[in-house]
Amino acid sequence: MDPVDPVAAAFDATPRRDFLPRGVRFRASYDGPLGIAAGQTNSQPRTVEAMLRLLDVRPGQRILDVGAGSGWTTALLAHLVGPAGEVLGLELEPELVEFGGRNLAGVDRPWASIRLAAPGVLGDPGGAPYDRVLVSAEPDELPQDLVDQLADDGVLVIPVAGTMLRVRNPGGVVTSHGRYRFVPLR
Ligand SMILES: C[S@@+](CC[C@H](N)C(=O)[O-])C[C@H]1O[C@@H](n2cnc3c(N)ncnc32)[C@H](O)[C@@H]1O
């Protein structure tokens, strides 16, 4: 029997169409970003998969999902950590906090939640350290504030100035993983 691929299982259990506005659900199988609201997007599935594989999530971990948007990545991460884990999605747009929260409620993973990001505060310094941090919006430089929110053996995956970076503790070792485009991290 094939070993279970946790990332593939998370995608199977978390259909993208349930995280899209009604008007674009028919495009759920399109492998590109799709508009949700407030000028923001539900990310390209292939990119989300690549990021989740880099993140290397384990059951029971605490995860921070910066840029929760449609709630899709928050729900995928919730599947990966399982009920012993915890996922906090942060989103700057109030309209998307509501949209993503509603979508997330549909998959019944109460160990995950989405919260409005505090203005001027990047990530969740008060809730740190996190085992894994996923960022789905792009800054020009690697934000030290987010690196500082990683646990001693934590991993951060973030697109920076067009390149996907993985930051691994101990030591904050940075590796590059290809070119990608994202909406700006604000
Ligand atoms: C590519 S979109 C959504 C991706 C999302 N993970 C999904 O699957 O739908 C990135 C989101 O990051 C949000 N964002 C940008 N800067 C942010 C910040 N500093 N804190 C929290 N969210 C932020 C944007 O409002 C946008 O909704």
Short mmCIF file of C-alpha atoms and ligand atoms in Angstrom, two decimals:
data_model
loop_
_atom_site.label_atom_id
_atom_site.label_comp_id
_atom_site.label_asym_id
_atom_site.label_seq_id
_atom_site.Cartn_x
_atom_site.Cartn_y
_atom_site.Cartn_z
CA MET A 1 0.00 0.00 0.00
CA ASP A 2 1.25 3.53 -0.77
CA PRO A 3 2.23 5.56 2.29
CA VAL A 4 -0.32 8.31 2.94
CA ASP A 5 0.68 11.68 1.51
CA PRO A 6 -0.65 14.14 4.14
CA VAL A 7 -0.60 17.13 1.75
CA ALA A 8 -2.58 15.26 -0.92
CA ALA A 9 -5.02 14.06 1.76
CA ALA A 10 -5.49 17.66 3.00
CA PHE A 11 -6.33 18.84 -0.55
CA ASP A 12 -8.77 15.94 -1.04
CA ALA A 13 -10.56 16.81 2.21
CA THR A 14 -10.63 20.56 1.51
CA PRO A 15 -12.10 21.33 -1.94
CA ARG A 16 -11.05 24.74 -3.26
CA ARG A 17 -14.53 25.50 -4.63
CA ASP A 18 -15.88 25.76 -1.05
CA PHE A 19 -13.49 28.69 -0.47
CA LEU A 20 -14.47 30.73 -3.54
CA PRO A 21 -17.25 33.27 -4.06
CA ARG A 22 -20.25 31.70 -5.85
CA GLY A 23 -19.51 33.52 -9.10
CA VAL A 24 -16.06 31.94 -9.55
CA ARG A 25 -16.70 28.44 -8.20
CA PHE A 26 -16.98 27.05 -11.72
CA ARG A 27 -13.28 28.01 -12.14
CA ALA A 28 -12.10 26.07 -9.06
CA SER A 29 -10.01 23.65 -11.13
CA TYR A 30 -8.13 26.53 -12.81
CA ASP A 31 -4.48 26.42 -11.68
CA GLY A 32 -4.09 30.14 -11.10
CA PRO A 33 -5.12 32.73 -8.51
CA LEU A 34 -8.83 33.64 -8.40
CA GLY A 35 -10.34 36.91 -7.13
CA ILE A 36 -12.19 36.72 -3.81
CA ALA A 37 -12.91 40.26 -2.50
CA ALA A 38 -11.16 43.50 -1.56
CA GLY A 39 -8.79 43.06 -4.55
CA GLN A 40 -7.31 39.90 -2.99
CA THR A 41 -7.02 36.35 -4.31
CA ASN A 42 -7.34 32.69 -3.44
CA SER A 43 -3.84 31.49 -4.36
CA GLN A 44 -2.82 29.20 -7.23
CA PRO A 45 -3.29 25.55 -6.12
CA ARG A 46 0.13 24.43 -7.39
CA THR A 47 1.78 27.24 -5.41
CA VAL A 48 -0.18 26.40 -2.25
CA GLU A 49 0.89 22.76 -2.60
CA ALA A 50 4.56 23.74 -3.02
CA MET A 51 4.37 25.98 0.06
CA LEU A 52 2.70 23.30 2.20
CA ARG A 53 5.37 20.76 1.19
CA LEU A 54 8.12 23.23 2.14
CA LEU A 55 6.39 23.92 5.45
CA ASP A 56 6.56 20.20 6.42
CA VAL A 57 3.66 20.34 8.89
CA ARG A 58 3.33 17.65 11.58
CA PRO A 59 0.22 16.60 13.55
CA GLY A 60 -0.23 18.53 16.80
CA GLN A 61 1.74 21.62 15.75
CA ARG A 62 0.78 25.27 16.32
CA ILE A 63 0.62 27.17 13.07
CA LEU A 64 0.30 30.83 12.09
CA ASP A 65 -1.26 31.52 8.65
CA VAL A 66 -0.56 35.15 7.71
CA GLY A 67 -2.90 36.32 4.93
CA ALA A 68 -5.79 33.89 5.50
CA GLY A 69 -7.90 35.41 2.68
CA SER A 70 -10.51 32.85 1.62
CA GLY A 71 -9.68 30.57 4.57
CA TRP A 72 -8.45 27.81 2.24
CA THR A 73 -4.87 27.63 3.50
CA THR A 74 -6.10 27.87 7.12
CA ALA A 75 -8.40 24.88 6.51
CA LEU A 76 -5.65 22.90 4.72
CA LEU A 77 -3.26 23.55 7.60
CA ALA A 78 -5.98 22.50 10.07
CA HIS A 79 -6.25 19.16 8.29
CA LEU A 80 -2.48 18.70 8.45
CA VAL A 81 -2.17 19.41 12.20
CA GLY A 82 -5.35 17.53 13.16
CA PRO A 83 -7.42 18.11 16.32
CA ALA A 84 -4.36 18.03 18.61
CA GLY A 85 -2.94 21.05 16.79
CA GLU A 86 -3.92 24.68 16.46
CA VAL A 87 -4.05 27.08 13.49
CA LEU A 88 -4.50 30.84 13.68
CA GLY A 89 -5.25 32.61 10.40
CA LEU A 90 -4.65 36.36 10.33
CA GLU A 91 -6.21 38.65 7.74
CA LEU A 92 -6.09 42.44 7.31
CA GLU A 93 -9.36 42.86 5.37
CA PRO A 94 -12.45 42.70 7.63
CA GLU A 95 -14.60 41.54 4.71
CA LEU A 96 -12.26 38.59 4.20
CA VAL A 97 -12.12 37.74 7.89
CA GLU A 98 -15.87 37.20 7.63
CA PHE A 99 -15.73 35.38 4.27
CA GLY A 100 -12.81 33.16 5.27
CA GLY A 101 -14.32 32.48 8.70
CA ARG A 102 -17.59 31.36 7.11
CA ASN A 103 -15.76 29.09 4.66
CA LEU A 104 -13.62 27.63 7.45
CA ALA A 105 -16.72 26.91 9.57
CA GLY A 106 -17.96 24.75 6.67
CA VAL A 107 -15.17 22.19 7.16
CA ASP A 108 -15.74 21.83 10.93
CA ARG A 109 -12.14 22.03 12.18
CA PRO A 110 -12.66 24.01 15.39
CA TRP A 111 -8.95 23.93 16.25
CA ALA A 112 -8.51 26.55 13.51
CA SER A 113 -9.73 30.14 13.54
CA ILE A 114 -9.35 33.38 11.59
CA ARG A 115 -8.83 36.74 13.25
CA LEU A 116 -8.46 40.32 12.07
CA ALA A 117 -4.77 41.28 12.01
CA ALA A 118 -3.96 44.07 14.44
CA PRO A 119 -3.02 47.24 12.53
CA GLY A 120 0.73 47.85 12.61
CA VAL A 121 1.46 44.42 14.10
CA LEU A 122 2.92 41.78 11.79
CA GLY A 123 1.92 38.24 12.73
CA ASP A 124 1.07 37.35 16.33
CA PRO A 125 4.00 38.20 18.63
CA GLY A 126 1.77 37.63 21.68
CA GLY A 127 0.95 34.04 20.65
CA ALA A 128 4.51 33.12 19.57
CA PRO A 129 6.42 30.86 19.33
CA TYR A 130 4.81 29.01 16.41
CA ASP A 131 6.05 25.68 15.02
CA ARG A 132 5.21 26.78 11.50
CA VAL A 133 4.46 30.16 9.89
CA LEU A 134 2.97 30.39 6.39
CA VAL A 135 2.78 33.78 4.67
CA SER A 136 0.65 34.18 1.52
CA ALA A 137 1.51 37.82 0.75
CA GLU A 138 4.81 39.26 -0.41
CA PRO A 139 7.14 41.75 1.31
CA ASP A 140 10.24 43.30 -0.30
CA GLU A 141 12.49 41.98 2.47
CA LEU A 142 12.37 39.06 4.90
CA PRO A 143 10.52 40.42 7.99
CA GLN A 144 12.62 39.75 11.09
CA ASP A 145 9.41 40.19 13.16
CA LEU A 146 8.09 36.92 11.69
CA VAL A 147 11.40 35.05 12.00
CA ASP A 148 11.33 36.03 15.70
CA GLN A 149 7.92 34.31 16.08
CA LEU A 150 9.34 30.88 15.15
CA ALA A 151 9.90 28.10 17.67
CA ASP A 152 13.44 26.76 18.19
CA ASP A 153 12.87 24.12 15.49
CA GLY A 154 10.29 26.19 13.56
CA VAL A 155 9.88 26.74 9.82
CA LEU A 156 8.69 29.88 8.01
CA VAL A 157 7.65 29.82 4.33
CA ILE A 158 7.26 33.22 2.70
CA PRO A 159 7.55 34.78 -0.78
CA VAL A 160 10.04 37.66 -0.62
CA ALA A 161 10.59 39.99 -3.59
CA GLY A 162 9.49 37.29 -6.05
CA THR A 163 11.39 34.33 -4.51
CA MET A 164 9.92 31.66 -2.22
CA LEU A 165 12.02 31.47 0.94
CA ARG A 166 12.12 28.80 3.63
CA VAL A 167 13.57 29.83 6.98
CA ARG A 168 14.48 26.94 9.26
CA ASN A 169 15.44 27.04 12.92
CA PRO A 170 17.75 26.51 14.68
CA GLY A 171 19.84 29.27 13.22
CA GLY A 172 17.30 30.85 10.86
CA VAL A 173 18.83 29.08 7.84
CA VAL A 174 17.36 30.58 4.65
CA THR A 175 16.95 28.60 1.42
CA SER A 176 15.37 29.69 -1.92
CA HIS A 177 12.70 27.70 -3.76
CA GLY A 178 11.80 29.31 -7.08
CA ARG A 179 10.09 32.42 -8.42
CA TYR A 180 6.50 33.33 -7.49
CA ARG A 181 4.25 36.41 -7.53
CA PHE A 182 1.93 37.34 -4.66
CA VAL A 183 -0.21 40.25 -3.52
CA PRO A 184 1.83 42.64 -1.32
CA LEU A 185 2.27 42.06 2.41
CA ARG A 186 1.04 45.32 4.00
C1 LIG B 1 -3.04 35.71 -1.76
S1 LIG B 1 -4.19 36.39 -0.61
C2 LIG B 1 -5.00 35.06 0.21
C3 LIG B 1 -4.35 33.73 0.29
C4 LIG B 1 -5.09 32.79 1.19
N1 LIG B 1 -4.16 32.02 1.96
C5 LIG B 1 -6.07 31.92 0.43
O1 LIG B 1 -5.80 30.74 0.22
O2 LIG B 1 -7.12 32.44 0.06
C6 LIG B 1 -3.16 37.09 0.68
C7 LIG B 1 -3.91 37.81 1.76
O3 LIG B 1 -2.96 38.42 2.63
C8 LIG B 1 -3.63 39.52 3.25
N2 LIG B 1 -2.60 40.33 3.91
C9 LIG B 1 -1.71 41.19 3.36
N3 LIG B 1 -0.91 41.72 4.32
C10 LIG B 1 -1.29 41.15 5.51
C11 LIG B 1 -0.85 41.27 6.86
N4 LIG B 1 0.16 42.07 7.21
N5 LIG B 1 -1.48 40.53 7.81
C12 LIG B 1 -2.50 39.71 7.49
N6 LIG B 1 -2.97 39.56 6.23
C13 LIG B 1 -2.36 40.27 5.25
C14 LIG B 1 -4.38 40.16 2.09
O4 LIG B 1 -5.43 40.99 2.53
C15 LIG B 1 -4.85 38.93 1.32
O5 LIG B 1 -6.17 38.57 1.64
#
